[in-house]
PDB file of N, CA, C and O in Angstrom:
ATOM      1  N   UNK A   1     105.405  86.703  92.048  1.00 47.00           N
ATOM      2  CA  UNK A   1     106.112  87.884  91.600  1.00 47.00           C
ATOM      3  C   UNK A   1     107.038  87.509  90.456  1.00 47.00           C
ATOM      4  O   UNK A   1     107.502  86.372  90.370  1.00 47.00           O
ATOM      5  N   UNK A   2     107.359  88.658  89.402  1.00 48.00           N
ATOM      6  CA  UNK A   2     108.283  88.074  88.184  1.00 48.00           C
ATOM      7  C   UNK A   2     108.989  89.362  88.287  1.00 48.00           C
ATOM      8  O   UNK A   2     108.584  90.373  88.860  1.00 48.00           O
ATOM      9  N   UNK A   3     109.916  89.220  87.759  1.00 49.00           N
ATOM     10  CA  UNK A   3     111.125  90.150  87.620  1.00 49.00           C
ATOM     11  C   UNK A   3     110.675  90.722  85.863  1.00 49.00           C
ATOM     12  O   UNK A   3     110.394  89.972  84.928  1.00 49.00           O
ATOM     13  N   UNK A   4     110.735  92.498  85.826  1.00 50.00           N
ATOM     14  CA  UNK A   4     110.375  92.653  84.483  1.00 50.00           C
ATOM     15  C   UNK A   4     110.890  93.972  84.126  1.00 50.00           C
ATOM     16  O   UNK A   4     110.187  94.919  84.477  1.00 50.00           O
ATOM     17  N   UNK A   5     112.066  94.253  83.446  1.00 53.00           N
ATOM     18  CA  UNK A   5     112.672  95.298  83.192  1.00 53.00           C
ATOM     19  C   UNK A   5     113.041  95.856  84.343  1.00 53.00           C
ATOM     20  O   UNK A   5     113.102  97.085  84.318  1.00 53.00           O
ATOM     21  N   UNK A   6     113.429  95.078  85.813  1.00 51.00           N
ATOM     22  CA  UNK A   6     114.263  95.448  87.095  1.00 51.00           C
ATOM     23  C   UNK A   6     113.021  95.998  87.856  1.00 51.00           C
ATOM     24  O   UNK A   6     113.171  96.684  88.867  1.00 51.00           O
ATOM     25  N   UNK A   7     111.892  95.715  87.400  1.00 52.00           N
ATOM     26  CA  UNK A   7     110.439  95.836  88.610  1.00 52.00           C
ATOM     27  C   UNK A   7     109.709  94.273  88.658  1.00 52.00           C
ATOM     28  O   UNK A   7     109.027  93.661  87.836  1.00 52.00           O
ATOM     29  N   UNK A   8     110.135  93.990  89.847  1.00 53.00           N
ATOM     30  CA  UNK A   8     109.415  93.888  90.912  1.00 53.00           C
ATOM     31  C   UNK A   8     107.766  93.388  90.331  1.00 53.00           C
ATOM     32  O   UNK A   8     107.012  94.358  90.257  1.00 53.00           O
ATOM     33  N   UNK A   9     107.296  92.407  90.032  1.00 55.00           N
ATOM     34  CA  UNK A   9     105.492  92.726  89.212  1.00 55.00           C
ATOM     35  C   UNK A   9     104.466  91.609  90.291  1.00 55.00           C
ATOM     36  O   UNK A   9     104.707  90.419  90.490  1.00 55.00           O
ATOM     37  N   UNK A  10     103.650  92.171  90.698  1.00 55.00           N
ATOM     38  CA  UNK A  10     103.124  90.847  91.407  1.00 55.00           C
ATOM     39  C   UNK A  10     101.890  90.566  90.606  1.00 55.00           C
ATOM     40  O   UNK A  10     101.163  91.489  90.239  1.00 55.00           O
ATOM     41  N   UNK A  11     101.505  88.657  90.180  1.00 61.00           N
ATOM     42  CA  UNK A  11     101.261  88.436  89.309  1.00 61.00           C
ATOM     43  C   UNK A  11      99.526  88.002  89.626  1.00 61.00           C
ATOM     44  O   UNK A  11      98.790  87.682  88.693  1.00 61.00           O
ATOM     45  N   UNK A  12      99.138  88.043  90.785  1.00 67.00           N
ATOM     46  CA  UNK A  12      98.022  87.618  91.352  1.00 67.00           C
ATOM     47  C   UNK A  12      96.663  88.751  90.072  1.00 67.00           C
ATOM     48  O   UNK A  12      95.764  88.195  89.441  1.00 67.00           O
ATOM     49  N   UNK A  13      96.853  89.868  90.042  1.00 68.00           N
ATOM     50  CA  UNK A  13      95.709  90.682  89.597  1.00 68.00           C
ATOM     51  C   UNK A  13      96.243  91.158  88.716  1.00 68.00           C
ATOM     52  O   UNK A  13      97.441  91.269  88.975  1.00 68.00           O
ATOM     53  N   UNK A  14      95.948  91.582  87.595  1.00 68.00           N
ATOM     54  CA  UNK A  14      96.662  92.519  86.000  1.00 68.00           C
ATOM     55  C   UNK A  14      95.262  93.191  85.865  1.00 68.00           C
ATOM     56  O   UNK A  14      94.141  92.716  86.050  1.00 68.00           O
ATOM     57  N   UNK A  15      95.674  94.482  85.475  1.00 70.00           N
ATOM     58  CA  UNK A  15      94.643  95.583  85.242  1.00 70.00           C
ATOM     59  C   UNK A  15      95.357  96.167  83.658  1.00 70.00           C
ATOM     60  O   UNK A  15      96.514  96.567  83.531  1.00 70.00           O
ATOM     61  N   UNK A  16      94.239  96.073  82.476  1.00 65.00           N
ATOM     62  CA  UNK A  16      94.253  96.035  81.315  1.00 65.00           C
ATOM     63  C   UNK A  16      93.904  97.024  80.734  1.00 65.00           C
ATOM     64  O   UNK A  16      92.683  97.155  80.815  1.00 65.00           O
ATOM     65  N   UNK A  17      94.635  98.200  79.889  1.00 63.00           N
ATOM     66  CA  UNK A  17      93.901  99.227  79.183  1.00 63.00           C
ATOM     67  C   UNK A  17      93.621  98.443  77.692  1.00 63.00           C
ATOM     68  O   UNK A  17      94.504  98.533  76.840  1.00 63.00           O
ATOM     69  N   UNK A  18      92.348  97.655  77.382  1.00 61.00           N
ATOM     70  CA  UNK A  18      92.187  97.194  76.411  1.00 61.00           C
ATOM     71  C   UNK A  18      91.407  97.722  75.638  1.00 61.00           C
ATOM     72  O   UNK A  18      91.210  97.432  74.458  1.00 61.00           O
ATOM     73  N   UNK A  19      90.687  98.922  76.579  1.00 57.00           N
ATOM     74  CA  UNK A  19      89.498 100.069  75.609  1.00 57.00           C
ATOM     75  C   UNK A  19      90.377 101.481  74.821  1.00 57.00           C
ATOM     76  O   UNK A  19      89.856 102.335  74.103  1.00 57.00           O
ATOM     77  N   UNK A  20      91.564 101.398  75.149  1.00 55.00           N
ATOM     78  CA  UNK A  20      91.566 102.703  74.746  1.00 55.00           C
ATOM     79  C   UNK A  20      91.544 102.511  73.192  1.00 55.00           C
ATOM     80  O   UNK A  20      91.319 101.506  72.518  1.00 55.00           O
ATOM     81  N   UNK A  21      92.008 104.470  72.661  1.00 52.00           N
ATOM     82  CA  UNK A  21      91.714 104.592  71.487  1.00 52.00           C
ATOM     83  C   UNK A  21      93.127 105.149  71.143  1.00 52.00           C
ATOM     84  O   UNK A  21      93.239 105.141  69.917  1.00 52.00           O
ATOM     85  N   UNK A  22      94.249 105.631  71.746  1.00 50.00           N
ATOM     86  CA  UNK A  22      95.453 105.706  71.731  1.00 50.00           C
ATOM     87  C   UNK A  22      96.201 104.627  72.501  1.00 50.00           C
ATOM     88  O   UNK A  22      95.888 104.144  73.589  1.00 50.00           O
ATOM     89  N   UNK A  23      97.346 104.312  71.662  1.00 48.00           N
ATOM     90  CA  UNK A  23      98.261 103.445  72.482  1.00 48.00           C
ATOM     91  C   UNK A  23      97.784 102.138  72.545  1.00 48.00           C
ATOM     92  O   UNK A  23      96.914 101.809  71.738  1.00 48.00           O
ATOM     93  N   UNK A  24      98.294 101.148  73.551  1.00 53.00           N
ATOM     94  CA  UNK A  24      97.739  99.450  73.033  1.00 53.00           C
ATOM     95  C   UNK A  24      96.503  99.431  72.622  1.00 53.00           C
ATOM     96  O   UNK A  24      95.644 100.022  73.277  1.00 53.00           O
ATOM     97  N   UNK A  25      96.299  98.989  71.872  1.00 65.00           N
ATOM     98  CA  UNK A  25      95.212  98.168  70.766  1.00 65.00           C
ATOM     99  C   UNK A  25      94.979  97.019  71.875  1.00 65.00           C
ATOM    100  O   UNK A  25      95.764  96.600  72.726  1.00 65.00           O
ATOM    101  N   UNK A  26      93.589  96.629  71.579  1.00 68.00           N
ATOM    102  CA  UNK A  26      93.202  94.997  72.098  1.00 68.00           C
ATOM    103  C   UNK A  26      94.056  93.654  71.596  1.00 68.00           C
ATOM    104  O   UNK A  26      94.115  92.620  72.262  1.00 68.00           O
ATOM    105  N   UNK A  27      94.446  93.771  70.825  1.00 75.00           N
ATOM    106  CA  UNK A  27      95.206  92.702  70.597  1.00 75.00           C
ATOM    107  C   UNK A  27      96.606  93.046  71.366  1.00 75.00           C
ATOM    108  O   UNK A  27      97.080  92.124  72.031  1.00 75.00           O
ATOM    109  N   UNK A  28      97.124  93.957  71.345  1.00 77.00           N
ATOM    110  CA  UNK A  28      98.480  93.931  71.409  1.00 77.00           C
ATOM    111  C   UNK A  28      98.444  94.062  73.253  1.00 77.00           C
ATOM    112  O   UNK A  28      99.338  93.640  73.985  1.00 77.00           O
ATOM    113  N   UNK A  29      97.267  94.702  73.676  1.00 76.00           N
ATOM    114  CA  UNK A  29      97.047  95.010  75.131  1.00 76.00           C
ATOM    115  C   UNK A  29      97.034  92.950  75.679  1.00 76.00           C
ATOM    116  O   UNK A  29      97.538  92.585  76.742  1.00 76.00           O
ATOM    117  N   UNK A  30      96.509  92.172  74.893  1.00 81.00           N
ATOM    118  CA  UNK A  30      95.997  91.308  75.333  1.00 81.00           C
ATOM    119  C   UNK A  30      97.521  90.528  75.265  1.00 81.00           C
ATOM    120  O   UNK A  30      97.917  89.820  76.191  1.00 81.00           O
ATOM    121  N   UNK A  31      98.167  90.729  74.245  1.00 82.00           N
ATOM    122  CA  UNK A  31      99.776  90.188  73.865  1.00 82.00           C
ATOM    123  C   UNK A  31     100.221  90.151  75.038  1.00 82.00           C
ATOM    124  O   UNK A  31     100.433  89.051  75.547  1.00 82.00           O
ATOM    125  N   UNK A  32     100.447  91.220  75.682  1.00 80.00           N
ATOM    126  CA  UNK A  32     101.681  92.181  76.932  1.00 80.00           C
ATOM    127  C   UNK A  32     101.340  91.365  77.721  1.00 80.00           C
ATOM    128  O   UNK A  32     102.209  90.623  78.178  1.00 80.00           O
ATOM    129  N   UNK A  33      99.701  91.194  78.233  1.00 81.00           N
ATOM    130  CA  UNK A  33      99.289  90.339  79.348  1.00 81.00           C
ATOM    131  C   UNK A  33      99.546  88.821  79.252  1.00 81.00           C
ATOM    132  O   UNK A  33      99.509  88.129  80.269  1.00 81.00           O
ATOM    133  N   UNK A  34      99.757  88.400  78.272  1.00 79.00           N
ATOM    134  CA  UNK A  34      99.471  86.568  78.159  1.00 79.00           C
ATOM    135  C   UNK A  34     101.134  86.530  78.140  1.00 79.00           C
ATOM    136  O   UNK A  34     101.661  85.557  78.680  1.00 79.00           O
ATOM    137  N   UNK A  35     101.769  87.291  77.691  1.00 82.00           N
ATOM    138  CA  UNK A  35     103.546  87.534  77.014  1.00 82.00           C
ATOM    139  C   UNK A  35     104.415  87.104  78.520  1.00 82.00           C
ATOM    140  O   UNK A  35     105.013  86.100  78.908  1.00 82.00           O
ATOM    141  N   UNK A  36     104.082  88.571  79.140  1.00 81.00           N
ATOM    142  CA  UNK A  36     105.213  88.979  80.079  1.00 81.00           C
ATOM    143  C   UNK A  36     104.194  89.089  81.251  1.00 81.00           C
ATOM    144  O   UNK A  36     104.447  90.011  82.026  1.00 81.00           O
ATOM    145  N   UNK A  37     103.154  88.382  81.529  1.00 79.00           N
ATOM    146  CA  UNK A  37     102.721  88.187  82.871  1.00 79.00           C
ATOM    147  C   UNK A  37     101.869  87.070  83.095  1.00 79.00           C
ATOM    148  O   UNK A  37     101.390  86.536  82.095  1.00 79.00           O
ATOM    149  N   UNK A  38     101.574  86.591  84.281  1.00 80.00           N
ATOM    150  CA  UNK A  38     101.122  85.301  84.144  1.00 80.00           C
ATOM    151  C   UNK A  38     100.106  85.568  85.108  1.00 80.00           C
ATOM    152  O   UNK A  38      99.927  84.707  85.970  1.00 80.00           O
ATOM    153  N   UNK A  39      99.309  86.744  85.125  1.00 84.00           N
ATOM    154  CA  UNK A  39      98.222  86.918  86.324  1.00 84.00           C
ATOM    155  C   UNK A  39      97.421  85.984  86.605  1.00 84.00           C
ATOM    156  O   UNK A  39      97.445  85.259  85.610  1.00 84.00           O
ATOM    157  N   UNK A  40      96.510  85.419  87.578  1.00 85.00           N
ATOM    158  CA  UNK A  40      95.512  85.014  88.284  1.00 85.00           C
ATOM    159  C   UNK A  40      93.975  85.276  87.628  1.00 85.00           C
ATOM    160  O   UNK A  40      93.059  84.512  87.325  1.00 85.00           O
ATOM    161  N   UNK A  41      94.192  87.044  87.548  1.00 86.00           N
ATOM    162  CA  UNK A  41      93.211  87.436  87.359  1.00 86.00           C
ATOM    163  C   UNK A  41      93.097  88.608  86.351  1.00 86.00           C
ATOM    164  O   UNK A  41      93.619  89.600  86.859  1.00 86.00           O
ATOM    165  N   UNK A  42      92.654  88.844  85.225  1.00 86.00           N
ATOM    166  CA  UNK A  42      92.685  89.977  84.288  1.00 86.00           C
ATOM    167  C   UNK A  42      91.698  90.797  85.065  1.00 86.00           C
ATOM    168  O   UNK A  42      90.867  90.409  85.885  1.00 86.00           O
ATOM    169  N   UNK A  43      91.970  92.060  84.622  1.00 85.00           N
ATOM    170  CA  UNK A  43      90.582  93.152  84.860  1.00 85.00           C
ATOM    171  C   UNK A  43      90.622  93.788  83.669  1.00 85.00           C
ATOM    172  O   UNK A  43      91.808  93.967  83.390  1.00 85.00           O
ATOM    173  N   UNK A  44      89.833  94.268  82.735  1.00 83.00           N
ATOM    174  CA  UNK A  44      90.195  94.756  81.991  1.00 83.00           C
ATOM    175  C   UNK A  44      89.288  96.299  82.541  1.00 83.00           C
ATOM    176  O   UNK A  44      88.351  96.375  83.336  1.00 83.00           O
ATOM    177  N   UNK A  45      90.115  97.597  81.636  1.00 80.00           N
ATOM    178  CA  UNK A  45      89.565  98.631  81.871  1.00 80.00           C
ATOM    179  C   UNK A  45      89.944  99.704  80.889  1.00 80.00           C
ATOM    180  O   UNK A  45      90.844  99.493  80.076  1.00 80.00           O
ATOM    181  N   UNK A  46      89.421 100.626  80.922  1.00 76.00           N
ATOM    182  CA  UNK A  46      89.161 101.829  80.143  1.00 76.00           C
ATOM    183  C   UNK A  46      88.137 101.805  78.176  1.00 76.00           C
ATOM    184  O   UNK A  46      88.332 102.356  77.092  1.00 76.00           O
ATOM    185  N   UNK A  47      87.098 100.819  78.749  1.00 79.00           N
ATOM    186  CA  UNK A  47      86.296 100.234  77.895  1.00 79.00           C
ATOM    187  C   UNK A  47      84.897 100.570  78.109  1.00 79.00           C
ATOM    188  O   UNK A  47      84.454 100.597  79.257  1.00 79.00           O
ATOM    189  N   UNK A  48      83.973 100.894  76.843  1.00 78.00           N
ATOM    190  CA  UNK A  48      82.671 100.994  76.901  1.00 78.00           C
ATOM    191  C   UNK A  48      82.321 102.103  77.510  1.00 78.00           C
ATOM    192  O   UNK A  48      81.278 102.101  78.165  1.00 78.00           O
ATOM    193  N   UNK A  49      83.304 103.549  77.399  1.00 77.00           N
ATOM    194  CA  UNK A  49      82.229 104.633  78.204  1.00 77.00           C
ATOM    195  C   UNK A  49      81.818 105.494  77.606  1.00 77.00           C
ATOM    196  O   UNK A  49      81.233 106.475  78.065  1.00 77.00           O
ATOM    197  N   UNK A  50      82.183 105.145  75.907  1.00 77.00           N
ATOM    198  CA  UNK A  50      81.223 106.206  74.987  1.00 77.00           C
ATOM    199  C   UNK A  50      81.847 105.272  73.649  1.00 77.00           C
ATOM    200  O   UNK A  50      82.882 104.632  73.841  1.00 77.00           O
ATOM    201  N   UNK A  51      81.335 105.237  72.622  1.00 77.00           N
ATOM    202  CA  UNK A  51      81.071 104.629  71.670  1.00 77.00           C
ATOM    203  C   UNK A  51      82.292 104.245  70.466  1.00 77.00           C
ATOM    204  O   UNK A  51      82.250 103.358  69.614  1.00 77.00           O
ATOM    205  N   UNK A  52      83.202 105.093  70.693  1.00 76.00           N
ATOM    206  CA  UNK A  52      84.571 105.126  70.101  1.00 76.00           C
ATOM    207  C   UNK A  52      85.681 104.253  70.970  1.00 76.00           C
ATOM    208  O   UNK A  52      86.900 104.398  70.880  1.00 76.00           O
ATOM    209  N   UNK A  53      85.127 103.498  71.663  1.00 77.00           N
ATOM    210  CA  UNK A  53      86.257 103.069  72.701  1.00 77.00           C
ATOM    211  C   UNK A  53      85.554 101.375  72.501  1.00 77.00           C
ATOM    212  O   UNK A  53      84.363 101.105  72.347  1.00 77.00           O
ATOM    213  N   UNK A  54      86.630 100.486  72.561  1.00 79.00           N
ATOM    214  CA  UNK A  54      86.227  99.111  72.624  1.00 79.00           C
ATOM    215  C   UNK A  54      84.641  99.203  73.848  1.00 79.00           C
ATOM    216  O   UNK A  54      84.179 100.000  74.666  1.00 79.00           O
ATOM    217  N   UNK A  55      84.278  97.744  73.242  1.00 83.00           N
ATOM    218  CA  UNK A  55      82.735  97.900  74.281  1.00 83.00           C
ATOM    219  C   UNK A  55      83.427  96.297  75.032  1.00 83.00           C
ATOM    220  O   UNK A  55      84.585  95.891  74.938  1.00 83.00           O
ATOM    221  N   UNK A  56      82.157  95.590  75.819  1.00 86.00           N
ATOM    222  CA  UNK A  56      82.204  94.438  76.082  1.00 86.00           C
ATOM    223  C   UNK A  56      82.737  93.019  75.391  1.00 86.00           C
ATOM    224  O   UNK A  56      83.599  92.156  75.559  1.00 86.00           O
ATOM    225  N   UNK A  57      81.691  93.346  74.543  1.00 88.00           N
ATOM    226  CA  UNK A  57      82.229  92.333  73.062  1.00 88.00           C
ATOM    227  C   UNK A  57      83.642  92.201  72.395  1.00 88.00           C
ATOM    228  O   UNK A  57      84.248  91.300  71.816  1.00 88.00           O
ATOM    229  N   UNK A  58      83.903  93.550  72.749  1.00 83.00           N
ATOM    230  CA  UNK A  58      85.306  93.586  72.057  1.00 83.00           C
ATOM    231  C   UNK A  58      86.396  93.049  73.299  1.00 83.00           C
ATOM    232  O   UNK A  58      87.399  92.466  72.888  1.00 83.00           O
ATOM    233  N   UNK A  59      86.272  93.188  74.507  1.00 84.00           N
ATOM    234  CA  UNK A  59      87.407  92.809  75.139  1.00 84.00           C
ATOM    235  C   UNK A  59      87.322  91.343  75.480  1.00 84.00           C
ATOM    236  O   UNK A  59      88.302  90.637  75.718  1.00 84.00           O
ATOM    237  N   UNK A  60      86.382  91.046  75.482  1.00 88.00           N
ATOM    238  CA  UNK A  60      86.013  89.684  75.953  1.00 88.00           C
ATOM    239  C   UNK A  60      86.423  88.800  74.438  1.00 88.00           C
ATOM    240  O   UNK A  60      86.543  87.599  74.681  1.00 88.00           O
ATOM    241  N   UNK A  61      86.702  89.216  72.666  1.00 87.00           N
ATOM    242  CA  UNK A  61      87.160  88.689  72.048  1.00 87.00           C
ATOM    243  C   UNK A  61      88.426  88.821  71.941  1.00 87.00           C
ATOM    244  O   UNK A  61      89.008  88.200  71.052  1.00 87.00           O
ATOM    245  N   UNK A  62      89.090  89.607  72.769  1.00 85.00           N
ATOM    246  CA  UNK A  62      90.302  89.971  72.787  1.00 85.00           C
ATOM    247  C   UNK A  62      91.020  88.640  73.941  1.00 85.00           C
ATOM    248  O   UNK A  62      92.074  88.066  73.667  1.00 85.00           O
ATOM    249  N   UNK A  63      90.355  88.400  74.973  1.00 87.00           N
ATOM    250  CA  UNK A  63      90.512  87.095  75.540  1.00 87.00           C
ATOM    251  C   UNK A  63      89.966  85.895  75.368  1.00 87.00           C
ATOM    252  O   UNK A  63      89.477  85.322  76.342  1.00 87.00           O
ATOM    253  N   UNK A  64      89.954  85.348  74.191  1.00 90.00           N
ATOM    254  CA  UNK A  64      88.606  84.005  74.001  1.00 90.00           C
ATOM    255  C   UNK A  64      89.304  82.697  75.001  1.00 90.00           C
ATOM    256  O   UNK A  64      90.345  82.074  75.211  1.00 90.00           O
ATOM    257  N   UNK A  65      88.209  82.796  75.315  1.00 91.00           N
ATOM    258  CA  UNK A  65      87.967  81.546  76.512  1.00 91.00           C
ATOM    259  C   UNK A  65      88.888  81.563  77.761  1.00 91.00           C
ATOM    260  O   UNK A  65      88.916  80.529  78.429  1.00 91.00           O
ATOM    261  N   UNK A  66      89.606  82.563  78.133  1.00 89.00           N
ATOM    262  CA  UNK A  66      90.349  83.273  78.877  1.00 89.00           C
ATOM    263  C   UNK A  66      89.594  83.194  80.712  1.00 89.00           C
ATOM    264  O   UNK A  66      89.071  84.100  81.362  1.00 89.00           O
ATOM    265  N   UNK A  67      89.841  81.706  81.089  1.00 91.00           N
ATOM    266  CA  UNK A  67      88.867  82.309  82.269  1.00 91.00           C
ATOM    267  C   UNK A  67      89.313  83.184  83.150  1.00 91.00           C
ATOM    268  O   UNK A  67      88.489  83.516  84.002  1.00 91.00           O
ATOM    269  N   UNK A  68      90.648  83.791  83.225  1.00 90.00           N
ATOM    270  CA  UNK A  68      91.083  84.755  84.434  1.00 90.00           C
ATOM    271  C   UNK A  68      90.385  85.938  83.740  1.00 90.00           C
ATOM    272  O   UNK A  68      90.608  86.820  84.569  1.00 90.00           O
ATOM    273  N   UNK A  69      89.680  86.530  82.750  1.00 89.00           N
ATOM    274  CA  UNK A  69      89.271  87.621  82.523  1.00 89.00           C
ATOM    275  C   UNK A  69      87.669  87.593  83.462  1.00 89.00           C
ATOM    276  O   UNK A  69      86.826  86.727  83.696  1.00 89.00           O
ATOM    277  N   UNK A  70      87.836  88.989  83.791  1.00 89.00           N
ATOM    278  CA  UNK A  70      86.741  89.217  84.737  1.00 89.00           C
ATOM    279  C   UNK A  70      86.546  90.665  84.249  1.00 89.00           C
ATOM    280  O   UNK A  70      87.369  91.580  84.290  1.00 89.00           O
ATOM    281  N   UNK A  71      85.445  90.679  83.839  1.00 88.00           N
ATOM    282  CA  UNK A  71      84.524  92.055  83.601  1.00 88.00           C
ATOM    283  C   UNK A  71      84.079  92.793  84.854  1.00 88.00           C
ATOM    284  O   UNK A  71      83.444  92.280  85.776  1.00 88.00           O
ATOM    285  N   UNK A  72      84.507  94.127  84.778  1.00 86.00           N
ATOM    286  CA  UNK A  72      83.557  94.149  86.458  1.00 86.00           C
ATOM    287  C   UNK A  72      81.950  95.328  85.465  1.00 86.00           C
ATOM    288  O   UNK A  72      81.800  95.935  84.404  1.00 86.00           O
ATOM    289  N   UNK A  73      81.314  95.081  86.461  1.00 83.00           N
ATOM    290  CA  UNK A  73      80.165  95.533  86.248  1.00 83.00           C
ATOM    291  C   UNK A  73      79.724  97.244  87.275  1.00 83.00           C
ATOM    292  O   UNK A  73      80.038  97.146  88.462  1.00 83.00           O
ATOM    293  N   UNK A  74      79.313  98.129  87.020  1.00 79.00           N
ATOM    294  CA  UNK A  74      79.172  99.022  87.454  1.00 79.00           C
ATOM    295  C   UNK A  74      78.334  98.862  88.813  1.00 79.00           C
ATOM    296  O   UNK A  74      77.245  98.306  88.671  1.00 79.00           O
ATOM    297  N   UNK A  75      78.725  99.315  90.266  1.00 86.00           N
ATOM    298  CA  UNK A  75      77.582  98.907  91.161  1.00 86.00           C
ATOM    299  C   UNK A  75      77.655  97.260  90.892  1.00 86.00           C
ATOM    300  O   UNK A  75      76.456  96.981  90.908  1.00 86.00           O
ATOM    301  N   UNK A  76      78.165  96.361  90.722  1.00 87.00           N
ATOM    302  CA  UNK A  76      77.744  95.081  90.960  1.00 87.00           C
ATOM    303  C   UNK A  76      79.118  94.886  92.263  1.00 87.00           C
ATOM    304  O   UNK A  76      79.998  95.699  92.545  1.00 87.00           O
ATOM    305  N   UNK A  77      78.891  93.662  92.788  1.00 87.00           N
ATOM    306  CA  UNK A  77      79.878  93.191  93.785  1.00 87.00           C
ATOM    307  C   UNK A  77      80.425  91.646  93.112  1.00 87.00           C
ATOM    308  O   UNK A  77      79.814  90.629  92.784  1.00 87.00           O
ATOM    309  N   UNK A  78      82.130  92.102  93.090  1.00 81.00           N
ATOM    310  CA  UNK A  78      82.559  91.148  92.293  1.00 81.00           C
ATOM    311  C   UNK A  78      84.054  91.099  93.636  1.00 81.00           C
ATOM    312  O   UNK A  78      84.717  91.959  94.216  1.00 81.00           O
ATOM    313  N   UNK A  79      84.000  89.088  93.621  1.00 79.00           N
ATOM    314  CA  UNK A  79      84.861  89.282  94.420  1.00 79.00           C
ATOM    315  C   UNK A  79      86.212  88.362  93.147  1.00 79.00           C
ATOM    316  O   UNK A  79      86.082  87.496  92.282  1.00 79.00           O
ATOM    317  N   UNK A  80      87.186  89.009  93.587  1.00 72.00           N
ATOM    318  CA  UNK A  80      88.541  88.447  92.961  1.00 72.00           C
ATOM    319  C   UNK A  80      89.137  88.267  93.409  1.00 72.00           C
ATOM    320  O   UNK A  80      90.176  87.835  92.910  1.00 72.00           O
TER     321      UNK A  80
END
């Protein structure tokens, strides 16, 4: 757990808006996470669900060589 603007953050799992098209950008989404948290495990999300929105490629360069990033896959079983 880290203390972060008087919350409380537990650092085991981080869930990432690195697809959107308003608000953090992939780089700056990827900043916040490496900056002010020290997760276990990235998830990234709100990516690849129509063509204007970061895809795979893009979040996965947004973490290079990043092994806590974990893609989840639709219907696949992913344990974290």
């Amino acid at each position: 757990m880290i203390r972060h603007r008087n919350l409380l953050v537990a650092t085991a799992l981080a869930f990432g808006a690195v697809g959107v098209l308003l608000g953090a950008r992939r780089p700056a989404a990827a900043l916040a996470i490496k900056k002010y948290f020290q997760p276990q495990t990235i998830v990234p999300m709100h990516y690849g669900t129509f063509p204007a929105l970061a895809q795979e490629a893009d979040v996965r360069a947004a973490f290079p060589g990043d092994t806590r990033l974990k893609v989840l896959k639709i219907g696949a079983r992913t344990s974290l």
